[in-house]
mmCIF file of C-alpha atoms and ligand atoms in Angstrom:
data_model
loop_
_atom_site.group_PDB
_atom_site.id
_atom_site.type_symbol
_atom_site.label_atom_id
_atom_site.label_comp_id
_atom_site.label_asym_id
_atom_site.label_seq_id
_atom_site.Cartn_x
_atom_site.Cartn_y
_atom_site.Cartn_z
ATOM 1 C CA MET A 1 18.061 25.916 -127.951
ATOM 2 C CA ASP A 2 20.494 28.348 -126.548
ATOM 3 C CA LYS A 3 20.591 31.849 -127.959
ATOM 4 C CA THR A 4 23.445 32.886 -130.213
ATOM 5 C CA ASP A 5 25.189 35.116 -127.629
ATOM 6 C CA ASP A 6 27.824 37.249 -129.032
ATOM 7 C CA GLU A 7 28.923 38.419 -125.637
ATOM 8 C CA MET A 8 29.414 34.857 -124.314
ATOM 9 C CA ARG A 9 31.932 34.142 -126.988
ATOM 10 C CA ASN A 10 33.836 37.505 -126.581
ATOM 11 C CA PRO A 11 37.293 36.508 -125.679
ATOM 12 C CA SER A 12 38.473 39.879 -124.332
ATOM 13 C CA PHE A 13 38.456 38.817 -120.577
ATOM 14 C CA LYS A 14 39.690 35.217 -121.296
ATOM 15 C CA SER A 15 42.707 35.972 -123.561
ATOM 16 C CA GLY A 16 43.254 39.726 -123.073
ATOM 17 C CA ALA A 17 45.664 41.009 -120.282
ATOM 18 C CA ALA A 18 42.884 41.826 -118.004
ATOM 19 C CA THR A 19 40.706 39.138 -116.223
ATOM 20 C CA VAL A 20 37.419 39.463 -114.407
ATOM 21 C CA ASP A 21 39.430 39.271 -111.145
ATOM 22 C CA ASP A 22 40.860 42.721 -111.859
ATOM 23 C CA VAL A 23 37.617 44.395 -111.979
ATOM 24 C CA VAL A 24 37.129 46.978 -109.187
ATOM 25 C CA ILE A 25 33.894 48.780 -108.474
ATOM 26 C CA ARG A 26 34.255 52.224 -106.994
ATOM 27 C CA ALA A 27 32.525 55.598 -106.951
ATOM 28 C CA ALA A 28 32.782 57.605 -110.046
ATOM 29 C CA VAL A 29 34.863 60.913 -110.137
ATOM 30 C CA ALA A 30 34.656 63.790 -112.450
ATOM 31 C CA GLU A 31 37.459 62.484 -114.617
ATOM 32 C CA ASP A 32 35.489 59.673 -115.342
ATOM 33 C CA VAL A 33 32.662 61.456 -117.168
ATOM 34 C CA SER A 34 34.209 61.456 -120.632
ATOM 35 C CA ASP A 35 34.975 57.812 -120.437
ATOM 36 C CA ILE A 36 31.387 56.994 -119.280
ATOM 37 C CA ALA A 37 30.062 59.258 -122.217
ATOM 38 C CA ASP A 38 32.474 57.385 -124.482
ATOM 39 C CA LEU A 39 31.263 53.998 -123.507
ATOM 40 C CA ASP A 40 27.638 54.951 -123.696
ATOM 41 C CA ALA A 41 28.181 56.361 -127.204
ATOM 42 C CA ARG A 42 29.894 53.027 -128.345
ATOM 43 C CA SER A 43 26.776 51.224 -127.254
ATOM 44 C CA THR A 44 24.131 53.681 -128.297
ATOM 45 C CA GLY A 45 25.860 55.361 -131.297
ATOM 46 C CA GLN A 46 25.075 58.791 -129.662
ATOM 47 C CA LEU A 47 27.680 60.972 -127.965
ATOM 48 C CA LYS A 48 25.875 62.836 -125.047
ATOM 49 C CA ARG A 49 28.771 64.445 -123.123
ATOM 50 C CA ASP A 50 26.486 67.167 -121.580
ATOM 51 C CA TYR A 51 23.896 64.759 -120.518
ATOM 52 C CA TRP A 52 26.316 62.592 -118.603
ATOM 53 C CA GLN A 53 28.037 65.598 -117.004
ATOM 54 C CA GLY A 54 24.647 66.973 -115.846
ATOM 55 C CA LEU A 55 23.685 63.547 -114.560
ATOM 56 C CA PHE A 56 27.100 63.144 -112.735
ATOM 57 C CA ASP A 57 26.693 66.623 -111.253
ATOM 58 C CA HIS A 58 23.355 66.005 -110.168
ATOM 59 C CA ILE A 59 24.060 62.643 -108.406
ATOM 60 C CA SER A 60 27.734 63.397 -106.997
ATOM 61 C CA GLY A 61 26.715 66.847 -105.548
ATOM 62 C CA HIS A 62 24.404 65.141 -103.081
ATOM 63 C CA PRO A 63 25.977 61.901 -101.909
ATOM 64 C CA ALA A 64 24.025 61.710 -98.639
ATOM 65 C CA THR A 65 20.673 61.517 -100.211
ATOM 66 C CA GLY A 66 20.766 58.099 -101.686
ATOM 67 C CA ARG A 67 22.317 59.174 -105.008
ATOM 68 C CA ALA A 68 25.062 56.975 -106.409
ATOM 69 C CA PHE A 69 27.304 56.638 -109.386
ATOM 70 C CA PHE A 70 29.653 53.553 -109.658
ATOM 71 C CA VAL A 71 32.070 52.729 -112.158
ATOM 72 C CA ALA A 72 33.630 49.369 -112.798
ATOM 73 C CA GLU A 73 37.349 49.532 -113.640
ATOM 74 C CA SER A 74 39.788 46.813 -115.090
ATOM 75 C CA ARG A 75 43.418 47.770 -114.949
ATOM 76 C CA GLY A 76 42.785 51.526 -115.193
ATOM 77 C CA ARG A 77 40.294 51.134 -117.930
ATOM 78 C CA LEU A 78 36.550 52.086 -117.450
ATOM 79 C CA ILE A 79 34.378 49.033 -118.521
ATOM 80 C CA GLY A 80 31.185 49.657 -116.986
ATOM 81 C CA PHE A 81 28.950 52.155 -114.859
ATOM 82 C CA ILE A 82 25.626 52.429 -112.817
ATOM 83 C CA CYS A 83 23.815 55.197 -111.453
ATOM 84 C CA GLY A 84 20.705 55.947 -109.367
ATOM 85 C CA GLU A 85 19.142 57.545 -106.506
ATOM 86 C CA ILE A 86 16.442 57.310 -103.968
ATOM 87 C CA ARG A 87 13.057 58.886 -104.946
ATOM 88 C CA ALA A 88 10.551 59.652 -102.340
ATOM 89 C CA PHE A 89 6.708 59.544 -103.238
ATOM 90 C CA GLU A 90 7.455 59.735 -107.024
ATOM 91 C CA PHE A 91 4.227 58.834 -108.768
ATOM 92 C CA GLY A 92 2.685 58.403 -105.302
ATOM 93 C CA SER A 93 5.008 55.597 -104.105
ATOM 94 C CA GLU A 94 7.012 55.165 -101.049
ATOM 95 C CA PRO A 95 10.482 55.870 -101.195
ATOM 96 C CA SER A 96 12.460 53.500 -103.477
ATOM 97 C CA GLY A 97 15.788 53.246 -105.380
ATOM 98 C CA TRP A 98 15.875 54.040 -108.996
ATOM 99 C CA VAL A 99 18.442 52.575 -111.334
ATOM 100 C CA PHE A 100 18.790 55.503 -114.085
ATOM 101 C CA ALA A 101 21.551 53.859 -116.237
ATOM 102 C CA LEU A 102 23.702 50.887 -116.443
ATOM 103 C CA GLU A 103 26.121 49.843 -119.189
ATOM 104 C CA VAL A 104 28.904 47.340 -119.600
ATOM 105 C CA GLU A 105 31.614 47.539 -122.228
ATOM 106 C CA SER A 106 30.517 44.786 -124.632
ATOM 107 C CA SER A 107 33.951 42.975 -124.611
ATOM 108 C CA ALA A 108 33.471 42.575 -120.803
ATOM 109 C CA ARG A 109 29.954 41.378 -120.658
ATOM 110 C CA VAL A 110 28.558 38.188 -119.179
ATOM 111 C CA HIS A 111 31.232 37.973 -116.567
ATOM 112 C CA SER A 112 29.091 39.434 -113.668
ATOM 113 C CA VAL A 113 30.360 42.989 -114.101
ATOM 114 C CA GLY A 114 26.740 44.224 -114.329
ATOM 115 C CA THR A 115 25.584 42.093 -111.503
ATOM 116 C CA ARG A 116 28.394 43.491 -109.370
ATOM 117 C CA LEU A 117 27.458 47.170 -110.203
ATOM 118 C CA PHE A 118 23.772 46.433 -109.535
ATOM 119 C CA ASP A 119 24.663 44.769 -106.114
ATOM 120 C CA PHE A 120 26.618 47.817 -105.334
ATOM 121 C CA LEU A 121 23.939 50.167 -105.902
ATOM 122 C CA ALA A 122 21.363 48.015 -104.371
ATOM 123 C CA ASP A 123 23.325 47.588 -101.176
ATOM 124 C CA GLY A 124 23.648 51.482 -100.879
ATOM 125 C CA PHE A 125 19.828 51.724 -101.291
ATOM 126 C CA ARG A 126 19.341 49.108 -98.672
ATOM 127 C CA ARG A 127 21.587 50.753 -96.228
ATOM 128 C CA ALA A 128 19.857 54.157 -96.760
ATOM 129 C CA GLY A 129 16.670 52.344 -95.664
ATOM 130 C CA VAL A 130 14.617 51.676 -98.655
ATOM 131 C CA ASN A 131 13.345 47.936 -99.496
ATOM 132 C CA LYS A 132 12.493 48.344 -103.105
ATOM 133 C CA VAL A 133 14.480 49.136 -106.499
ATOM 134 C CA ARG A 134 12.939 50.017 -109.612
ATOM 135 C CA THR A 135 14.058 50.991 -113.076
ATOM 136 C CA MET A 136 12.418 51.677 -116.496
ATOM 137 C CA LEU A 137 13.317 50.609 -119.865
ATOM 138 C CA ASP A 138 12.351 49.983 -123.341
ATOM 139 C CA ARG A 139 10.290 46.852 -123.484
ATOM 140 C CA ARG A 140 12.216 45.883 -126.913
ATOM 141 C CA ASN A 141 15.515 45.972 -125.016
ATOM 142 C CA GLU A 142 15.517 42.264 -124.341
ATOM 143 C CA LEU A 143 19.028 42.045 -123.282
ATOM 144 C CA VAL A 144 18.639 44.483 -120.437
ATOM 145 C CA LEU A 145 15.275 43.306 -119.645
ATOM 146 C CA ALA A 146 16.664 39.826 -119.243
ATOM 147 C CA PHE A 147 19.365 41.157 -117.094
ATOM 148 C CA PHE A 148 17.037 42.835 -114.606
ATOM 149 C CA ARG A 149 14.767 39.829 -114.468
ATOM 150 C CA GLY A 150 17.921 37.732 -113.731
ATOM 151 C CA GLN A 151 18.456 39.865 -110.757
ATOM 152 C CA GLY A 152 14.915 38.924 -109.575
ATOM 153 C CA MET A 153 13.154 42.233 -110.927
ATOM 154 C CA MET A 154 9.588 41.909 -112.137
ATOM 155 C CA THR A 155 7.205 44.226 -113.718
ATOM 156 C CA GLY A 156 5.962 46.756 -111.143
ATOM 157 C CA PRO A 157 2.630 48.428 -110.567
ATOM 158 C CA PHE A 158 3.203 51.564 -112.727
ATOM 159 C CA ILE A 159 2.249 51.869 -116.380
ATOM 160 C CA GLN A 160 4.126 54.224 -118.476
ATOM 161 C CA LEU A 161 1.782 56.406 -120.719
ATOM 162 C CA GLU A 162 2.534 58.944 -123.420
ATOM 163 C CA LYS A 163 1.061 60.876 -126.201
ATOM 164 C CA ASP A 164 2.408 62.904 -129.261
ATOM 165 C CA LEU A 165 1.914 66.551 -128.599
ATOM 166 C CA GLU A 166 0.675 68.040 -131.879
ATOM 167 C CA MET B 1 -2.952 35.577 -120.865
ATOM 168 C CA LYS B 2 -4.304 31.877 -121.090
ATOM 169 C CA LEU B 3 -1.946 29.180 -122.181
ATOM 170 C CA GLN B 4 -2.964 25.838 -123.521
ATOM 171 C CA LYS B 5 -2.845 22.748 -121.122
ATOM 172 C CA ALA B 6 0.039 21.210 -122.966
ATOM 173 C CA THR B 7 1.987 24.486 -122.804
ATOM 174 C CA LEU B 8 1.450 24.659 -119.116
ATOM 175 C CA CYS B 9 2.514 20.870 -118.763
ATOM 176 C CA GLY B 10 5.654 21.670 -120.648
ATOM 177 C CA LEU B 11 6.427 24.583 -118.305
ATOM 178 C CA TYR B 12 5.754 22.542 -115.262
ATOM 179 C CA ALA B 13 7.912 19.783 -116.529
ATOM 180 C CA VAL B 14 10.864 22.160 -117.322
ATOM 181 C CA THR B 15 10.783 24.154 -114.264
ATOM 182 C CA GLU B 16 10.613 21.088 -112.064
ATOM 183 C CA LEU B 17 13.738 19.534 -113.902
ATOM 184 C CA ALA B 18 15.523 22.916 -113.999
ATOM 185 C CA ALA B 19 15.218 23.292 -110.294
ATOM 186 C CA HIS B 20 16.676 19.782 -109.735
ATOM 187 C CA VAL B 21 19.458 19.646 -112.328
ATOM 188 C CA ASP B 22 21.449 17.254 -110.172
ATOM 189 C CA ARG B 23 18.856 14.454 -110.299
ATOM 190 C CA GLN B 24 16.705 12.670 -112.941
ATOM 191 C CA ILE B 25 13.094 12.785 -112.310
ATOM 192 C CA SER B 26 10.538 10.250 -113.831
ATOM 193 C CA ALA B 27 7.568 11.152 -115.883
ATOM 194 C CA ALA B 28 5.509 9.520 -113.287
ATOM 195 C CA GLU B 29 6.763 11.688 -110.367
ATOM 196 C CA ILE B 30 6.080 14.947 -112.662
ATOM 197 C CA ALA B 31 2.671 13.688 -113.569
ATOM 198 C CA ALA B 32 1.668 12.780 -110.005
ATOM 199 C CA LYS B 33 2.899 16.192 -108.651
ATOM 200 C CA TYR B 34 0.888 18.322 -111.162
ATOM 201 C CA ASP B 35 -1.842 15.896 -111.484
ATOM 202 C CA ILE B 36 -1.273 15.423 -115.274
ATOM 203 C CA SER B 37 -2.246 12.340 -117.261
ATOM 204 C CA LEU B 38 0.807 10.156 -117.979
ATOM 205 C CA ASN B 39 -0.247 9.884 -121.525
ATOM 206 C CA HIS B 40 -0.581 13.481 -121.975
ATOM 207 C CA LEU B 41 2.867 14.205 -120.187
ATOM 208 C CA ALA B 42 4.621 11.819 -122.460
ATOM 209 C CA LYS B 43 3.663 13.729 -125.569
ATOM 210 C CA VAL B 44 4.841 16.910 -123.989
ATOM 211 C CA LEU B 45 8.128 15.559 -122.801
ATOM 212 C CA ARG B 46 8.903 14.131 -126.368
ATOM 213 C CA THR B 47 8.574 17.636 -127.711
ATOM 214 C CA LEU B 48 10.896 19.006 -125.083
ATOM 215 C CA VAL B 49 13.499 16.282 -125.917
ATOM 216 C CA ARG B 50 13.313 17.130 -129.547
ATOM 217 C CA ALA B 51 13.858 20.664 -128.707
ATOM 218 C CA ASN B 52 17.007 19.755 -126.698
ATOM 219 C CA VAL B 53 15.720 21.431 -123.526
ATOM 220 C CA ILE B 54 15.463 18.097 -121.588
ATOM 221 C CA GLU B 55 16.940 14.608 -122.224
ATOM 222 C CA SER B 56 15.922 11.246 -121.283
ATOM 223 C CA VAL B 57 18.126 9.162 -119.296
ATOM 224 C CA ARG B 58 17.777 5.257 -119.365
ATOM 225 C CA GLY B 59 18.472 2.676 -116.847
ATOM 226 C CA VAL B 60 17.825 2.070 -113.427
ATOM 227 C CA GLY B 61 16.550 5.341 -111.861
ATOM 228 C CA GLY B 62 16.163 6.790 -115.170
ATOM 229 C CA GLY B 63 14.118 9.602 -116.106
ATOM 230 C CA TYR B 64 14.439 12.939 -117.447
ATOM 231 C CA ARG B 65 17.130 15.710 -116.932
ATOM 232 C CA PHE B 66 17.175 19.426 -117.860
ATOM 233 C CA CYS B 67 19.878 19.903 -120.319
ATOM 234 C CA GLY B 68 19.296 23.306 -121.673
ATOM 235 C CA ASN B 69 20.902 26.737 -120.456
ATOM 236 C CA ALA B 70 18.404 27.754 -117.892
ATOM 237 C CA LYS B 71 19.708 31.301 -118.168
ATOM 238 C CA ARG B 72 19.285 31.605 -121.759
ATOM 239 C CA VAL B 73 16.039 29.458 -122.467
ATOM 240 C CA THR B 74 13.032 31.874 -122.084
ATOM 241 C CA LEU B 75 9.519 31.238 -121.440
ATOM 242 C CA TYR B 76 8.790 32.521 -124.893
ATOM 243 C CA ASP B 77 11.129 29.802 -126.355
ATOM 244 C CA LEU B 78 9.197 27.054 -124.439
ATOM 245 C CA VAL B 79 5.664 28.507 -125.067
ATOM 246 C CA MET B 80 6.285 28.570 -128.787
ATOM 247 C CA LEU B 81 7.197 25.034 -128.855
ATOM 248 C CA PHE B 82 3.541 24.235 -127.982
ATOM 249 C CA GLU B 83 1.590 27.171 -129.393
ATOM 250 C CA GLU B 84 1.567 30.170 -131.498
ATOM 251 C CA ILE B 85 1.430 33.384 -129.393
ATOM 252 C CA GLY B 86 1.388 37.082 -130.225
ATOM 253 C CA PRO B 87 -0.652 39.249 -132.478
ATOM 254 C CA SER B 88 -2.340 37.293 -135.204
ATOM 255 C CA ALA B 89 -3.570 39.283 -138.098
ATOM 256 C CA GLN B 90 -6.349 36.800 -138.385
ATOM 257 C CA ASP B 91 -7.783 37.645 -135.031
ATOM 258 C CA ALA B 92 -7.153 41.272 -135.181
ATOM 259 C CA PRO B 93 -10.162 43.465 -135.629
ATOM 260 C CA PRO B 94 -10.910 44.826 -139.212
ATOM 261 C CA THR B 95 -8.735 47.806 -140.317
ATOM 262 C CA ASP B 96 -11.322 49.228 -142.782
ATOM 263 C CA PHE B 97 -12.866 51.358 -140.312
ATOM 264 C CA ALA B 98 -11.479 53.538 -137.480
ATOM 265 C CA GLU B 99 -12.981 51.696 -134.702
ATOM 266 C CA GLY B 100 -11.338 48.569 -135.730
ATOM 267 C CA ARG B 101 -7.987 50.174 -136.197
ATOM 268 C CA ALA B 102 -8.245 52.047 -132.670
ATOM 269 C CA LEU B 103 -9.280 48.716 -130.958
ATOM 270 C CA GLY B 104 -6.497 46.895 -132.748
ATOM 271 C CA LYS B 105 -3.774 49.387 -131.575
ATOM 272 C CA VAL B 106 -4.762 48.782 -127.851
ATOM 273 C CA LEU B 107 -4.897 45.010 -128.170
ATOM 274 C CA ARG B 108 -1.489 44.970 -130.031
ATOM 275 C CA GLU B 109 -0.136 47.175 -126.904
ATOM 276 C CA ILE B 110 -1.378 44.431 -124.714
ATOM 277 C CA ASP B 111 0.186 41.650 -126.775
ATOM 278 C CA GLU B 112 3.642 43.498 -126.888
ATOM 279 C CA ILE B 113 3.691 43.814 -123.140
ATOM 280 C CA ALA B 114 2.917 40.111 -122.750
ATOM 281 C CA LEU B 115 5.483 39.177 -125.321
ATOM 282 C CA ALA B 116 8.148 41.395 -123.749
ATOM 283 C CA SER B 117 7.600 39.744 -120.317
ATOM 284 C CA LEU B 118 7.776 36.109 -121.898
ATOM 285 C CA ARG B 119 10.989 36.897 -123.831
ATOM 286 C CA ALA B 120 12.897 38.549 -120.895
ATOM 287 C CA THR B 121 12.022 35.649 -118.465
ATOM 288 C CA SER B 122 14.413 32.813 -118.394
ATOM 289 C CA ILE B 123 13.828 29.578 -116.749
ATOM 290 C CA ALA B 124 16.359 30.516 -114.233
ATOM 291 C CA ALA B 125 14.638 33.715 -113.343
ATOM 292 C CA LEU B 126 11.264 31.656 -113.166
ATOM 293 C CA VAL B 127 12.931 29.147 -110.964
ATOM 294 C CA LYS B 128 13.956 31.984 -108.577
ATOM 295 C CA VAL B 129 10.509 33.268 -108.299
ATOM 296 C CA ILE B 130 9.302 29.763 -107.531
ATOM 297 C CA GLN B 131 11.805 29.374 -104.805
ATOM 298 C CA LYS B 132 10.591 32.748 -103.303
ATOM 299 C CA GLU B 133 7.001 31.610 -103.434
ATOM 300 C CA THR B 134 7.978 28.153 -101.822
ATOM 301 C CA ALA B 135 9.837 30.037 -99.008
ATOM 302 C CA ALA B 136 6.822 32.370 -98.365
ATOM 303 C CA ASP B 137 4.485 29.266 -98.311
ATOM 304 C CA PRO B 138 6.413 26.095 -97.803
ATOM 305 C CA SER B 139 3.040 24.007 -97.539
ATOM 306 C CA ALA B 140 2.215 24.823 -101.269
ATOM 307 C CA ALA B 141 5.322 23.152 -102.510
ATOM 308 C CA LYS B 142 4.062 19.708 -101.273
ATOM 309 C CA ALA B 143 0.513 20.012 -102.581
ATOM 310 C CA SER B 144 -0.161 18.765 -106.009
ATOM 311 C CA HIS B 145 -0.809 21.531 -108.479
ATOM 312 C CA LYS B 146 -4.130 20.719 -110.419
ATOM 313 C CA LEU B 147 -4.020 22.100 -113.991
ATOM 314 C CA GLY B 148 -7.035 24.273 -114.910
ATOM 315 C CA ALA B 149 -9.741 21.885 -116.348
ATOM 316 C CA ASN B 150 -10.553 24.364 -119.003
ATOM 317 C CA ALA B 151 -6.946 25.269 -119.981
HETATM 318 C C1 LIG C 1 22.834 44.480 -119.492
HETATM 319 C C2 LIG C 1 24.361 44.501 -119.178
HETATM 320 C C3 LIG C 1 24.573 45.738 -118.245
HETATM 321 C C4 LIG C 1 24.680 43.266 -118.365
HETATM 322 O O1 LIG C 1 25.995 43.401 -118.139
HETATM 323 P P1 LIG C 1 26.849 41.886 -117.908
HETATM 324 O O2 LIG C 1 28.029 42.340 -117.064
HETATM 325 O O3 LIG C 1 26.985 41.279 -119.103
HETATM 326 O O4 LIG C 1 25.882 41.125 -116.916
HETATM 327 P P2 LIG C 1 26.310 39.879 -116.014
HETATM 328 O O5 LIG C 1 27.376 39.161 -116.543
HETATM 329 O O6 LIG C 1 26.306 40.404 -114.575
HETATM 330 O O7 LIG C 1 24.907 38.995 -116.137
HETATM 331 C C5 LIG C 1 24.083 38.626 -115.242
HETATM 332 C C6 LIG C 1 22.766 37.900 -115.689
HETATM 333 O O8 LIG C 1 22.049 38.753 -116.561
HETATM 334 C C7 LIG C 1 21.593 37.941 -117.618
HETATM 335 N N1 LIG C 1 22.136 38.249 -119.030
HETATM 336 C C8 LIG C 1 23.312 38.925 -119.406
HETATM 337 N N2 LIG C 1 23.503 39.026 -120.561
HETATM 338 C C9 LIG C 1 22.664 38.297 -121.105
HETATM 339 C C10 LIG C 1 22.267 37.841 -122.583
HETATM 340 N N3 LIG C 1 23.151 38.234 -123.563
HETATM 341 N N4 LIG C 1 21.299 37.121 -122.806
HETATM 342 C C11 LIG C 1 20.424 36.733 -121.885
HETATM 343 N N5 LIG C 1 20.604 36.903 -120.587
HETATM 344 C C12 LIG C 1 21.679 37.719 -120.133
HETATM 345 C C13 LIG C 1 22.010 36.527 -117.272
HETATM 346 O O9 LIG C 1 20.856 35.852 -116.522
HETATM 347 C C14 LIG C 1 23.227 36.674 -116.658
HETATM 348 O O10 LIG C 1 23.622 35.673 -115.732
HETATM 349 P P3 LIG C 1 24.879 34.743 -116.495
HETATM 350 O O11 LIG C 1 26.133 35.637 -116.633
HETATM 351 O O12 LIG C 1 25.228 33.897 -115.176
HETATM 352 O O13 LIG C 1 24.401 34.050 -117.639
HETATM 353 C C15 LIG C 1 25.060 44.633 -120.462
HETATM 354 O O14 LIG C 1 24.599 43.552 -121.217
HETATM 355 C C16 LIG C 1 24.861 45.971 -121.169
HETATM 356 O O15 LIG C 1 25.473 46.942 -120.902
HETATM 357 N N6 LIG C 1 23.963 46.034 -122.187
HETATM 358 C C17 LIG C 1 23.705 47.172 -122.841
HETATM 359 C C18 LIG C 1 23.085 48.293 -121.755
HETATM 360 C C19 LIG C 1 22.188 49.314 -122.574
HETATM 361 O O16 LIG C 1 21.388 48.879 -123.550
HETATM 362 N N7 LIG C 1 22.039 50.361 -121.777
HETATM 363 C C20 LIG C 1 21.048 51.185 -122.200
HETATM 364 C C21 LIG C 1 19.734 51.239 -121.241
HETATM 365 S S1 LIG C 1 20.015 51.155 -119.652
#
């Protein structure tokens, strides 16, 4: 009954030069932005350099305000990233940490890289004094939904609404 | 969302076995804990064995054991073993007038959210929620869990 799981069978960590033990999580620096944009483009099919540059500038310019951008690196190669920030009174809620983006290179998945990135960000939020972490994603994105549920997250009290503007 | 009694029995049995992968649990134990008739449970267990989610262990101390991948088997997979869920064209409001189409749109939205939650929740994630609930109220773990009579 197990799902066919391409990521599970991906051999890159097992047979390649790098192993999961080589993975280091560190704060993102300006030189990472183009690798982040490339990794995202490989996953989404869209290259959005300006978007990632803008997000990086927004986050890294204010490190003391609960904003954080981390990358996962294996032997000098960027294989994942996560970013988020603490937002106070957004939609009437108490301050909470928001995960804006999370991505792991497909060849490095299901080796806990995503979990380590998430834990890093969540620890930072905890240290900054908030006790809730939130995110928002497409309900058809079953993989990422399963990942966040695996971290113990459940549907929160907010409902996202939208309409076409004619 | 309302699930049928057999589905609930199946979910209870699977979570019970997945939470104790190190031991075999007899049908009688499961039936007693959740106040299910042994007959009814036996049928449910057979379905789960056929789907390779659990296996029966013979011999002294025999019983059932979880043998699936708790991180990959989802609530949706299990529910679908017992009942069809999701939008059914048959039950949808008629589409030949605007009111029916509008109502259908809202009902589909509700179904899609429910399905997304079931598809994204693995047995391992559910077991985590159970452990959290139990830690918050340890007495609840010992009580037997009656299945709703009208389920
Ligand atoms: C979601 C994602 C970040 C997970 O990264 P990862 O490094 O593979 O995650 P982990 O190895 O830490 O997985 C942790 C748990 O998540 C769940 N999970 C991860 N991949 C899964 C899969 N393919 N199927 C089901 N559950 C899965 C499991 O519970 C897993 O535990 P396990 O590894 O012990 O089985 C990665 O798959 C990804 O980048 N996906 C695309 C991201 C994307 O679409 N981003 C755009 C929107 S933000």
